[in-house]
Amino acid sequence: MDTEHYDLLIIGGGINGAGIARDAAGRGLKVLLVEQGDLASATSSASTKLIHGGLRYLEYFEFRLVAEALAERETLLRIAPHIVWPMEFVLPHESHLRPAWVIRAGLFLYDHLGHRMFGSGSRSSLPTSKGVRLVPDGYGAGLKPEFEHGFVYYDCWVDDARLVVLNARSAAAHGATILTHTRFVSARRDGGEWAATLNGERGKRTVHASAIVNAAGPWVRQVLDEALKIKLPATVRLVKGSHIVVPRIHEEGHAFILQNPDRRVIFMIPYERQFTLVGTTDVPVTRDDFRARISRQEIDYLCEAASRYAEKPITPGMVVWTYSGVRPLYDDGSENPSAVTRDYHLLLDTGGEPDGAPVLSVFGGKITTYRRLAEQVMEKLSVRFPGKPAWTHAEPLPGGDLEGRSFRGLLLDYRRRHPRLPKLWLARMLRRHGALAEEIIGDAREERGLGRNFGGGLYERELEYLVGNEWARDVEDVLWRRTKCGLHMSTAQKVEVRDWLAARV
Ligand SMILES: Cc1cc2nc3c(=O)[nH]c(=O)nc-3n(C[C@H](O)[C@H](O)[C@H](O)COP(=O)(O)OP(=O)(O)OC[C@H]3O[C@@H](n4cnc5c(N)ncnc54)[C@H](O)[C@@H]3O)c2cc1C
């Protein structure tokens, strides 16, 4: 390893780093991705988990971003139908916050922007928006009866942390080396390439690379300033966002997008069958706050915002879990943290020499647009690595090739073939692993065959699989990122998983 040479060294195993690793490896490049913690251990597991155009960004005239993101919904539905699925959103109408004509105009644009600007050739596969009566049409479940009218539109849900892991798996299948728990310490230009120092579990080592991609998310500036000692004009705005999880507020499948008097919007989304996810906040932070945690004020803010609409008040005492992440936004000078652009910027530095070793830094971005971002990174680096066409729109992510079946078709097929395996568990397995679930089920015909039952829908077979195939090592990796079994387990059950991992890894 010490003397090894790579075409591309990628710093950061969030969605952007993993997506770029996949794209580059599939174009035949020799890729090394280093992540200082676990894959998706920072912002990319802390999102609202929407593959969305971002309805509210229309108010900030972010037409390019919205159009690209809307077009990406179609692509991601196609390449990852197990972890990405359509979700219906209900927007209760409050005329004093936004008049109906403004909302209708916004939804009209939202229905048409994606395929108009990016010309996918066909219309969106998702239904178009419409006005609805909340109570008689069934959309008011869980809301105060005073909300009578509203609008319905569609976006998509994604398991964000699994999207990262599946991109890393695909990258590895195309030949990339993925090193978690390995920190990028520094690098210097050396005869037209980079010599980089990494610090992993076996200590420090040096590797050589033709180019570096800095996809360090909230740490992008720190990597530039401290590890690479490069001055670039761009700055990153760090904006914390938090979510709370409470017992489910209604039994229907739809989510709510709620207008708040401060003009922000809050989502209430059905989550893991028994729960409702409420988020998010926009709190400016400094680099000292990187280990993001929700504050008492944020919990109060989210409870208050949700309770304005919810039939039964949502109180801090109902919160069963919280998570927070830091958005690494490109600083466009906006004073209001909610207004800072969610679009991404790619900054290339070649050390002042036209053919100097390049480092490309990623500022901003969204889970939704990671795949297009990766394509644009490859375009920017095409002087170094010419000639290979874009491909990631066409090949399904691991487990995403359902061989022509819908997700429901896959589920019915598995239920037919495995009638004695727990039904709910099968559904959860397919949502996590898609067509690869068979690799975990193997020859198990009934629950006993799945190995030790840790509770919360986690069996030893899957645990073995996550450790062997998905770089899982610690209890957090398994219970909160590769799965959300943590939400369904007691403390004692979690300790058992921790002890199993400590003995196994
Ligand atoms: C509250 C919230 C809600 C959001 N909701 C949505 C949403 O619904 N839909 C959507 O599309 N987007 C959403 N986003 C945006 C999206 O989550 C982010 O844009 C995206 O996750 C950023 O990914 P990233 O790879 O750039 O950063 P990260 O996921 O933070 O990854 C960067 C990685 O780099 C690693 N790293 C840093 N320094 C080093 C080093 N020196 N060596 C090795 N590794 C290093 C870090 O450990 C980290 O894992 C949301 C964001 C937040 C915070």
Coordinates of C-alpha atoms and ligand atoms in Angstrom, one line a residue:
M1 CA 0.0 0.0 0.0
D2 CA 2.8 2.4 0.9
T3 CA 4.1 2.7 -2.6
E4 CA 0.7 2.4 -4.3
H5 CA -0.4 4.9 -6.9
Y6 CA -4.1 5.9 -7.5
D7 CA -5.6 7.9 -10.2
L8 CA -8.1 9.5 -7.8
L9 CA -7.9 10.0 -4.0
I10 CA -11.3 11.0 -2.6
I11 CA -11.5 12.5 0.9
G12 CA -14.9 11.8 2.6
G13 CA -17.3 8.9 2.7
G14 CA -20.5 10.9 2.6
I15 CA -22.9 10.8 -0.3
N16 CA -20.8 13.0 -2.5
G17 CA -17.5 11.1 -1.9
A18 CA -19.2 7.7 -2.4
G19 CA -21.0 8.9 -5.5
I20 CA -17.8 10.3 -7.0
A21 CA -16.0 7.0 -6.2
R22 CA -18.6 5.0 -7.9
D23 CA -18.7 7.1 -11.0
A24 CA -14.9 7.3 -11.3
A25 CA -14.3 3.6 -10.7
G26 CA -16.9 2.7 -13.3
R27 CA -15.0 4.8 -15.8
G28 CA -12.0 2.7 -15.2
L29 CA -10.0 4.9 -12.8
K30 CA -8.1 3.5 -9.9
V31 CA -9.8 5.0 -7.0
L32 CA -9.1 5.3 -3.2
L33 CA -11.8 6.7 -0.9
V34 CA -10.8 7.6 2.7
E35 CA -13.3 8.3 5.4
Q36 CA -12.2 9.3 8.9
G37 CA -15.2 7.5 10.6
D38 CA -17.9 5.3 9.3
L39 CA -19.5 5.8 5.9
A40 CA -22.3 8.4 6.1
S41 CA -21.3 9.1 9.7
A42 CA -21.7 12.9 9.2
T43 CA -24.3 14.9 7.3
S44 CA -25.3 12.1 4.9
S45 CA -27.2 10.1 7.5
A46 CA -28.8 13.2 9.1
S47 CA -30.9 14.5 6.3
T48 CA -34.7 14.7 6.0
K49 CA -34.3 11.8 3.6
L50 CA -36.1 13.3 0.7
I51 CA -35.2 13.0 -2.9
H52 CA -36.9 16.2 -3.8
G53 CA -36.8 19.1 -6.1
G54 CA -37.3 21.3 -3.0
L55 CA -40.6 23.1 -3.4
R56 CA -39.5 25.9 -1.1
Y57 CA -36.4 26.7 -3.2
L58 CA -38.7 28.1 -5.9
E59 CA -39.3 31.0 -3.5
Y60 CA -35.5 31.7 -3.8
F61 CA -35.6 31.4 -7.6
E62 CA -33.3 28.3 -7.5
F63 CA -34.8 27.0 -10.8
R64 CA -31.6 25.3 -12.0
L65 CA -31.3 23.3 -8.8
V66 CA -35.0 22.4 -8.6
A67 CA -35.1 21.3 -12.2
E68 CA -32.0 19.1 -11.9
A69 CA -33.2 17.6 -8.6
L70 CA -36.7 16.9 -10.1
A71 CA -35.1 15.1 -13.0
E72 CA -32.9 13.1 -10.6
R73 CA -35.9 11.8 -8.8
E74 CA -36.7 9.8 -11.9
T75 CA -33.2 8.4 -12.2
L76 CA -32.9 7.4 -8.6
L77 CA -36.3 5.7 -8.6
R78 CA -35.0 3.7 -11.5
I79 CA -31.6 2.7 -10.2
A80 CA -32.5 2.3 -6.5
P81 CA -36.2 1.3 -6.3
H82 CA -35.6 -0.6 -3.0
I83 CA -34.4 2.4 -1.0
V84 CA -36.1 5.2 -2.9
W85 CA -39.9 5.4 -3.2
P86 CA -42.6 7.9 -4.0
M87 CA -44.2 9.8 -1.1
E88 CA -47.4 11.9 -1.1
F89 CA -47.1 15.3 0.6
V90 CA -50.1 17.2 1.9
L91 CA -49.7 21.0 2.4
P92 CA -52.5 22.3 4.6
H93 CA -53.6 25.7 3.3
E94 CA -53.3 28.8 5.4
S95 CA -54.1 31.9 3.3
H96 CA -52.4 34.4 5.6
L97 CA -49.1 32.6 5.2
R98 CA -49.1 32.0 1.4
P99 CA -52.0 32.8 -0.9
A100 CA -53.5 29.9 -2.8
W101 CA -52.5 31.3 -6.2
V102 CA -48.8 31.4 -5.1
I103 CA -49.0 27.8 -4.1
R104 CA -50.8 26.8 -7.2
A105 CA -48.2 28.6 -9.4
G106 CA -45.4 27.0 -7.4
L107 CA -46.9 23.5 -7.8
F108 CA -47.5 24.0 -11.5
L109 CA -43.8 24.8 -11.9
Y110 CA -42.8 21.9 -9.7
D111 CA -44.9 19.5 -11.9
H112 CA -43.3 20.7 -15.1
L113 CA -39.7 22.0 -14.4
G114 CA -37.8 18.7 -14.3
H115 CA -38.6 17.2 -17.6
R116 CA -38.8 20.6 -19.4
M117 CA -35.3 21.7 -18.5
F118 CA -33.6 18.4 -18.5
G119 CA -35.7 16.9 -21.3
S120 CA -35.8 13.4 -20.0
G121 CA -38.1 12.8 -23.0
S122 CA -41.0 11.6 -20.9
R123 CA -43.1 13.1 -18.2
S124 CA -42.5 12.4 -14.5
S125 CA -43.7 9.0 -13.4
L126 CA -45.1 10.7 -10.3
P127 CA -48.7 12.0 -10.2
T128 CA -49.1 15.7 -10.6
S129 CA -50.3 18.0 -7.8
K130 CA -53.9 18.9 -7.0
G131 CA -56.0 20.8 -4.5
V132 CA -57.8 18.7 -1.9
R133 CA -60.4 18.9 0.9
L134 CA -58.6 17.6 3.9
V135 CA -61.3 15.9 6.0
P136 CA -63.6 14.3 3.5
D137 CA -60.7 13.2 1.2
G138 CA -58.8 11.5 4.1
Y139 CA -55.8 13.9 4.0
G140 CA -56.6 15.5 7.3
A141 CA -55.9 12.5 9.5
G142 CA -53.9 13.6 12.5
L143 CA -54.5 17.3 11.9
K144 CA -56.8 19.8 13.7
P145 CA -60.2 19.9 12.1
E146 CA -59.8 23.6 11.4
F147 CA -57.5 22.8 8.5
E148 CA -60.0 22.2 5.8
H149 CA -58.3 22.7 2.5
G150 CA -54.9 21.9 1.1
F151 CA -52.7 20.7 -1.8
V152 CA -51.2 17.4 -2.6
Y153 CA -47.9 16.8 -4.5
Y154 CA -45.4 14.0 -4.8
D155 CA -41.7 13.7 -4.0
C156 CA -39.5 10.7 -3.0
W157 CA -38.2 9.2 0.2
V158 CA -34.7 7.7 0.5
D159 CA -32.8 5.8 3.1
D160 CA -29.9 8.3 3.0
A161 CA -27.2 6.2 4.9
R162 CA -27.9 3.2 2.8
L163 CA -27.7 5.2 -0.4
V164 CA -24.1 6.1 0.7
V165 CA -23.2 2.5 1.5
L166 CA -24.7 1.2 -1.8
N167 CA -22.7 3.7 -3.8
A168 CA -19.5 2.6 -1.9
R169 CA -20.4 -1.0 -2.6
S170 CA -20.8 -0.3 -6.3
A171 CA -17.6 1.7 -6.3
A172 CA -15.8 -1.3 -4.7
A173 CA -17.4 -3.7 -7.2
H174 CA -15.9 -1.5 -10.0
G175 CA -12.5 -1.8 -8.3
A176 CA -12.3 1.1 -5.9
T177 CA -10.6 0.8 -2.5
I178 CA -12.8 2.0 0.4
L179 CA -10.9 2.7 3.6
T180 CA -13.1 3.7 6.6
H181 CA -11.6 4.9 9.9
T182 CA -8.8 6.5 7.8
R183 CA -8.1 10.2 8.0
F184 CA -6.6 12.3 5.3
V185 CA -3.9 14.2 7.1
S186 CA -2.0 16.2 4.5
A187 CA -0.8 16.2 0.9
R188 CA 1.8 18.0 -1.2
R189 CA 2.3 18.2 -5.0
D190 CA 5.3 16.1 -6.1
G191 CA 6.3 16.0 -9.8
G192 CA 2.8 16.4 -11.3
E193 CA 1.0 14.2 -8.8
W194 CA 0.1 14.2 -5.1
A195 CA 1.9 12.5 -2.2
A196 CA -0.7 12.2 0.5
T197 CA -0.4 11.2 4.2
L198 CA -3.2 9.1 5.6
N199 CA -3.7 8.0 9.2
G200 CA -5.6 4.7 9.6
E201 CA -5.8 1.9 12.1
R202 CA -2.4 0.7 11.3
G203 CA -0.8 4.1 11.6
K204 CA 0.4 6.6 9.1
R205 CA 1.1 5.8 5.4
T206 CA 1.8 7.7 2.2
V207 CA 0.0 7.1 -1.1
H208 CA 0.4 8.8 -4.5
A209 CA -2.5 10.0 -6.6
S210 CA -2.9 11.9 -9.9
A211 CA -5.8 14.0 -8.5
I212 CA -7.6 14.6 -5.3
V213 CA -11.3 15.2 -4.7
N214 CA -12.1 17.0 -1.4
A215 CA -15.6 15.8 -0.5
A216 CA -15.1 16.4 3.2
G217 CA -18.6 18.0 3.6
P218 CA -18.6 20.3 6.7
W219 CA -14.8 19.9 6.8
V220 CA -14.2 21.0 3.2
R221 CA -12.6 24.3 4.2
Q222 CA -10.6 22.8 7.0
V223 CA -9.1 20.2 4.6
L224 CA -8.1 23.0 2.2
D225 CA -6.7 25.3 4.9
E226 CA -5.0 22.9 7.2
A227 CA -4.3 19.7 5.2
L228 CA -3.6 21.1 1.8
K229 CA -2.7 24.7 2.7
I230 CA -4.5 26.0 -0.4
K231 CA -6.3 29.3 -0.4
L232 CA -9.6 29.3 -2.5
P233 CA -12.0 32.2 -2.6
A234 CA -15.0 30.0 -1.6
T235 CA -16.3 29.7 2.0
V236 CA -18.6 27.2 3.5
R237 CA -21.7 28.2 5.6
L238 CA -22.3 25.6 8.3
V239 CA -26.0 25.3 9.2
K240 CA -27.2 22.7 11.7
G241 CA -30.5 20.9 11.1
S242 CA -32.2 18.6 13.6
H243 CA -35.1 16.2 13.6
I244 CA -37.2 14.6 16.3
V245 CA -38.9 11.2 16.1
V246 CA -42.3 10.8 17.9
P247 CA -44.9 8.1 18.0
R248 CA -46.9 8.0 14.8
I249 CA -49.5 10.7 14.5
H250 CA -51.7 9.1 11.8
E251 CA -52.1 5.7 10.1
E252 CA -52.1 7.0 6.5
G253 CA -49.2 6.8 4.1
H254 CA -48.9 10.6 3.3
A255 CA -46.5 13.1 4.8
F256 CA -47.2 16.7 5.7
I257 CA -45.3 19.9 4.7
L258 CA -46.3 22.6 7.2
Q259 CA -45.9 26.3 6.9
N260 CA -44.5 28.0 9.9
P261 CA -45.1 31.7 10.8
D262 CA -41.4 32.4 10.4
R263 CA -41.9 31.4 6.7
R264 CA -39.9 28.2 7.1
V265 CA -41.5 24.8 6.3
I266 CA -41.4 21.8 8.6
F267 CA -42.0 18.2 7.4
M268 CA -44.0 15.5 9.4
I269 CA -43.2 12.2 7.7
P270 CA -44.3 8.6 8.5
Y271 CA -41.2 6.9 9.7
E272 CA -40.3 3.2 10.3
R273 CA -44.0 2.3 10.5
Q274 CA -44.6 3.2 14.2
F275 CA -43.2 6.8 14.2
T276 CA -43.4 10.2 12.7
L277 CA -40.3 12.2 11.8
V278 CA -40.5 15.9 12.4
G279 CA -37.8 18.3 11.0
T280 CA -35.9 20.4 10.4
T281 CA -34.2 23.5 11.9
D282 CA -31.7 25.9 10.4
V283 CA -29.1 27.0 13.1
P284 CA -25.9 28.6 12.0
V285 CA -22.9 26.9 13.7
T286 CA -19.1 27.3 13.9
R287 CA -16.6 24.6 13.2
D288 CA -16.4 23.8 17.0
D289 CA -20.0 22.5 16.7
F290 CA -19.2 19.7 14.3
R291 CA -20.4 16.9 16.5
A292 CA -24.0 18.2 16.0
R293 CA -26.6 17.6 18.7
I294 CA -30.1 18.9 19.0
S295 CA -30.6 21.7 21.5
R296 CA -33.6 22.1 23.9
Q297 CA -34.6 25.2 21.9
E298 CA -34.7 23.1 18.6
I299 CA -36.9 20.4 20.3
D300 CA -39.3 23.1 21.5
Y301 CA -39.3 24.8 18.1
L302 CA -40.1 21.5 16.3
C303 CA -42.8 20.5 18.9
E304 CA -44.4 23.9 18.6
A305 CA -44.4 24.0 14.8
A306 CA -45.9 20.5 14.6
S307 CA -48.4 21.2 17.3
R308 CA -49.8 24.2 15.4
Y309 CA -51.2 21.6 13.1
A310 CA -51.4 18.2 14.9
E311 CA -54.7 17.2 16.4
K312 CA -53.0 16.1 19.7
P313 CA -50.1 18.4 20.9
I314 CA -46.6 17.1 20.2
T315 CA -44.5 17.6 23.4
P316 CA -40.8 17.1 24.2
G317 CA -41.8 14.2 26.4
M318 CA -43.0 12.2 23.3
V319 CA -39.6 12.4 21.6
V320 CA -38.1 8.9 21.3
W321 CA -35.0 9.8 19.2
T322 CA -33.4 12.8 17.7
Y323 CA -30.6 13.4 15.2
S324 CA -28.7 16.4 13.9
G325 CA -26.4 17.2 11.0
V326 CA -24.5 20.1 9.7
R327 CA -25.2 21.4 6.1
P328 CA -22.0 22.3 4.4
L329 CA -23.5 25.1 2.2
Y330 CA -21.8 27.2 -0.3
D331 CA -21.6 30.7 1.2
D332 CA -23.5 33.0 -1.2
G333 CA -23.6 35.9 1.3
S334 CA -27.3 35.4 2.4
E335 CA -28.0 36.6 5.9
N336 CA -30.9 34.2 6.5
P337 CA -29.6 30.6 7.0
S338 CA -32.7 29.2 5.3
A339 CA -32.1 31.3 2.2
V340 CA -28.4 30.2 1.7
T341 CA -28.3 28.4 -1.7
R342 CA -28.6 24.6 -1.6
D343 CA -26.9 24.4 -5.0
Y344 CA -23.4 23.0 -5.2
H345 CA -20.1 24.5 -6.5
L346 CA -17.0 22.6 -7.6
L347 CA -13.8 24.5 -7.2
L348 CA -10.7 23.2 -9.1
D349 CA -7.1 24.1 -8.1
T350 CA -4.0 23.1 -10.1
G351 CA -1.5 25.1 -8.0
G352 CA -1.2 27.9 -10.6
E353 CA 0.2 25.5 -13.3
P354 CA -2.1 24.5 -16.2
D355 CA -1.1 20.9 -15.8
G356 CA -0.4 20.9 -12.1
A357 CA -1.8 18.1 -10.0
P358 CA -5.5 18.9 -9.5
V359 CA -7.6 19.1 -6.3
L360 CA -11.3 19.6 -6.7
S361 CA -13.3 20.7 -3.7
V362 CA -17.1 20.2 -3.3
F363 CA -19.0 23.0 -1.7
G364 CA -22.7 22.5 -0.9
G365 CA -25.0 20.0 -2.6
K366 CA -27.9 17.7 -1.6
I367 CA -28.4 14.0 -1.3
T368 CA -30.8 14.3 -4.3
T369 CA -28.2 15.7 -6.7
Y370 CA -25.2 13.6 -5.7
R371 CA -25.2 11.6 -8.9
R372 CA -25.2 14.6 -11.2
L373 CA -22.6 16.3 -9.0
A374 CA -20.4 13.3 -9.4
E375 CA -20.8 13.5 -13.2
Q376 CA -19.8 17.1 -13.1
V377 CA -16.7 16.3 -11.0
M378 CA -15.7 13.8 -13.7
E379 CA -16.3 16.5 -16.4
K380 CA -14.1 18.9 -14.5
L381 CA -11.3 16.4 -14.2
S382 CA -11.7 15.3 -17.9
V383 CA -8.4 17.0 -18.8
R384 CA -6.7 14.4 -16.6
F385 CA -9.0 11.5 -17.2
P386 CA -10.4 12.0 -20.8
G387 CA -12.8 10.1 -22.8
K388 CA -15.0 7.9 -20.5
P389 CA -18.7 8.5 -20.9
A390 CA -21.2 9.0 -18.1
W391 CA -22.8 5.7 -17.0
T392 CA -24.3 5.9 -13.5
H393 CA -27.8 6.8 -14.7
A394 CA -28.1 3.4 -16.4
E395 CA -26.7 0.8 -13.9
P396 CA -28.8 -0.1 -10.8
L397 CA -27.2 0.3 -7.4
P398 CA -26.6 -3.0 -5.6
G399 CA -29.9 -4.7 -4.9
G400 CA -31.7 -2.3 -7.2
D401 CA -32.0 -4.6 -10.2
L402 CA -35.5 -6.1 -9.6
E403 CA -35.5 -7.9 -13.0
G404 CA -38.6 -6.0 -14.3
R405 CA -40.6 -6.4 -11.1
S406 CA -42.0 -3.5 -9.1
F407 CA -41.0 -3.4 -5.4
R408 CA -44.3 -4.9 -4.5
G409 CA -43.8 -7.6 -7.1
L410 CA -40.5 -8.4 -5.4
L411 CA -42.1 -8.5 -2.0
L412 CA -44.9 -10.8 -3.2
D413 CA -42.3 -13.1 -4.8
Y414 CA -40.3 -13.3 -1.6
R415 CA -43.4 -13.9 0.5
R416 CA -44.4 -16.8 -1.8
R417 CA -40.9 -18.3 -1.7
H418 CA -40.3 -17.9 2.0
P419 CA -43.8 -18.4 3.6
R420 CA -42.4 -19.3 7.0
L421 CA -40.1 -16.2 7.4
P422 CA -41.6 -13.3 9.4
K423 CA -43.6 -11.1 7.0
L424 CA -42.7 -7.7 8.4
W425 CA -39.0 -8.8 8.6
L426 CA -39.0 -9.8 4.9
A427 CA -40.5 -6.4 3.9
R428 CA -37.8 -4.6 5.9
M429 CA -35.0 -6.8 4.5
L430 CA -36.2 -6.0 0.9
R431 CA -36.2 -2.3 1.7
R432 CA -32.7 -2.5 3.0
H433 CA -31.2 -4.9 0.5
G434 CA -33.5 -5.2 -2.5
A435 CA -32.7 -8.1 -4.7
L436 CA -29.6 -8.9 -2.6
A437 CA -31.7 -10.0 0.3
E438 CA -31.4 -13.5 -1.0
E439 CA -27.7 -13.4 -0.1
I440 CA -28.6 -13.0 3.5
I441 CA -31.6 -15.4 3.6
G442 CA -29.5 -18.1 2.0
D443 CA -30.9 -21.5 2.9
A444 CA -32.9 -20.2 5.9
R445 CA -36.5 -21.5 5.6
E446 CA -37.8 -20.3 8.9
E447 CA -36.8 -17.8 11.6
R448 CA -34.5 -20.3 13.4
G449 CA -32.3 -20.4 10.3
L450 CA -31.5 -16.7 10.5
G451 CA -29.3 -17.2 13.6
R452 CA -29.5 -15.3 16.9
N453 CA -32.4 -12.9 17.1
F454 CA -31.2 -9.6 18.6
G455 CA -34.7 -8.1 18.6
G456 CA -35.9 -5.1 16.6
G457 CA -35.8 -7.1 13.4
L458 CA -32.0 -7.9 13.5
Y459 CA -30.7 -11.4 13.1
E460 CA -27.2 -12.7 13.2
R461 CA -27.2 -13.5 9.5
E462 CA -27.8 -9.9 8.6
L463 CA -25.2 -8.7 11.1
E464 CA -22.6 -11.0 9.6
Y465 CA -23.5 -9.7 6.2
L466 CA -23.2 -6.0 7.2
V467 CA -19.8 -6.6 8.7
G468 CA -18.6 -8.7 5.7
N469 CA -20.0 -6.6 2.9
E470 CA -20.8 -3.1 4.1
W471 CA -17.9 -2.0 6.3
A472 CA -20.0 -2.0 9.5
R473 CA -17.9 -2.3 12.6
D474 CA -19.5 -0.5 15.5
V475 CA -23.0 -0.7 17.1
E476 CA -23.9 2.8 15.7
D477 CA -23.0 1.7 12.2
V478 CA -25.5 -1.2 12.4
L479 CA -28.3 0.2 14.5
W480 CA -28.5 3.7 13.1
R481 CA -27.0 3.7 9.7
R482 CA -27.0 0.3 7.9
T483 CA -30.4 -0.3 9.6
K484 CA -32.7 1.7 11.9
C485 CA -33.2 -1.3 14.2
G486 CA -32.0 0.9 17.1
L487 CA -35.5 2.5 17.1
H488 CA -37.1 -0.8 17.7
M489 CA -34.7 -2.2 20.4
S490 CA -34.4 -2.0 24.2
T491 CA -31.1 -0.8 25.8
A492 CA -30.3 -4.4 26.7
Q493 CA -30.7 -5.6 23.2
K494 CA -28.5 -2.9 21.9
V495 CA -25.8 -3.9 24.4
E496 CA -26.0 -7.5 23.0
V497 CA -25.3 -6.2 19.5
R498 CA -22.4 -4.1 20.8
D499 CA -20.9 -7.1 22.6
W500 CA -21.4 -9.4 19.5
L501 CA -19.6 -6.8 17.3
A502 CA -16.8 -6.3 19.8
A503 CA -16.1 -10.1 19.8
R504 CA -16.5 -10.5 16.1
V505 CA -14.8 -7.4 14.5
Ligands
LIG1 C1 -30.9 18.6 8.5 C2 -30.6 18.3 7.1 C3 -31.6 17.9 6.2 C4 -31.3 17.6 4.9 N1 -32.3 17.1 4.1 C5 -32.0 16.8 2.9 C6 -33.0 16.2 2.1 O1 -34.1 15.9 2.5 N2 -32.7 15.9 0.8 C7 -31.5 16.2 0.3 O2 -31.3 15.9 -0.9 N3 -30.5 16.7 1.0 C8 -30.7 17.0 2.3 N4 -29.7 17.6 3.1 C9 -28.4 17.9 2.5 C10 -27.5 16.6 2.4 O3 -27.7 15.8 3.6 C11 -26.1 17.0 2.3 O4 -25.9 17.9 1.3 C12 -25.2 15.9 2.0 O5 -25.4 14.8 2.9 C13 -23.7 16.3 2.1 O6 -22.9 15.2 1.8 P1 -21.4 15.3 1.8 O7 -20.9 14.0 1.3 O8 -20.9 16.5 1.1 O9 -21.0 15.5 3.3 P2 -20.9 14.4 4.5 O10 -22.0 13.5 4.5 O11 -20.7 15.2 5.8 O12 -19.6 13.6 4.2 C14 -18.3 14.2 4.4 C15 -17.4 13.1 5.0 O13 -16.1 13.5 5.0 C16 -15.4 12.9 6.1 N5 -14.2 13.7 6.3 C17 -14.0 15.0 6.6 N6 -12.7 15.3 6.8 C18 -12.0 14.1 6.5 C19 -10.6 13.8 6.5 N7 -9.7 14.7 6.8 N8 -10.3 12.5 6.2 C20 -11.2 11.6 5.9 N9 -12.5 11.8 6.0 C21 -12.9 13.1 6.2 C22 -16.4 13.1 7.2 O14 -16.2 12.2 8.3 C23 -17.7 12.9 6.5 O15 -18.2 11.5 6.6 C24 -30.0 17.8 4.4 C25 -29.0 18.2 5.3 C26 -29.3 18.4 6.6 C27 -28.2 18.8 7.6

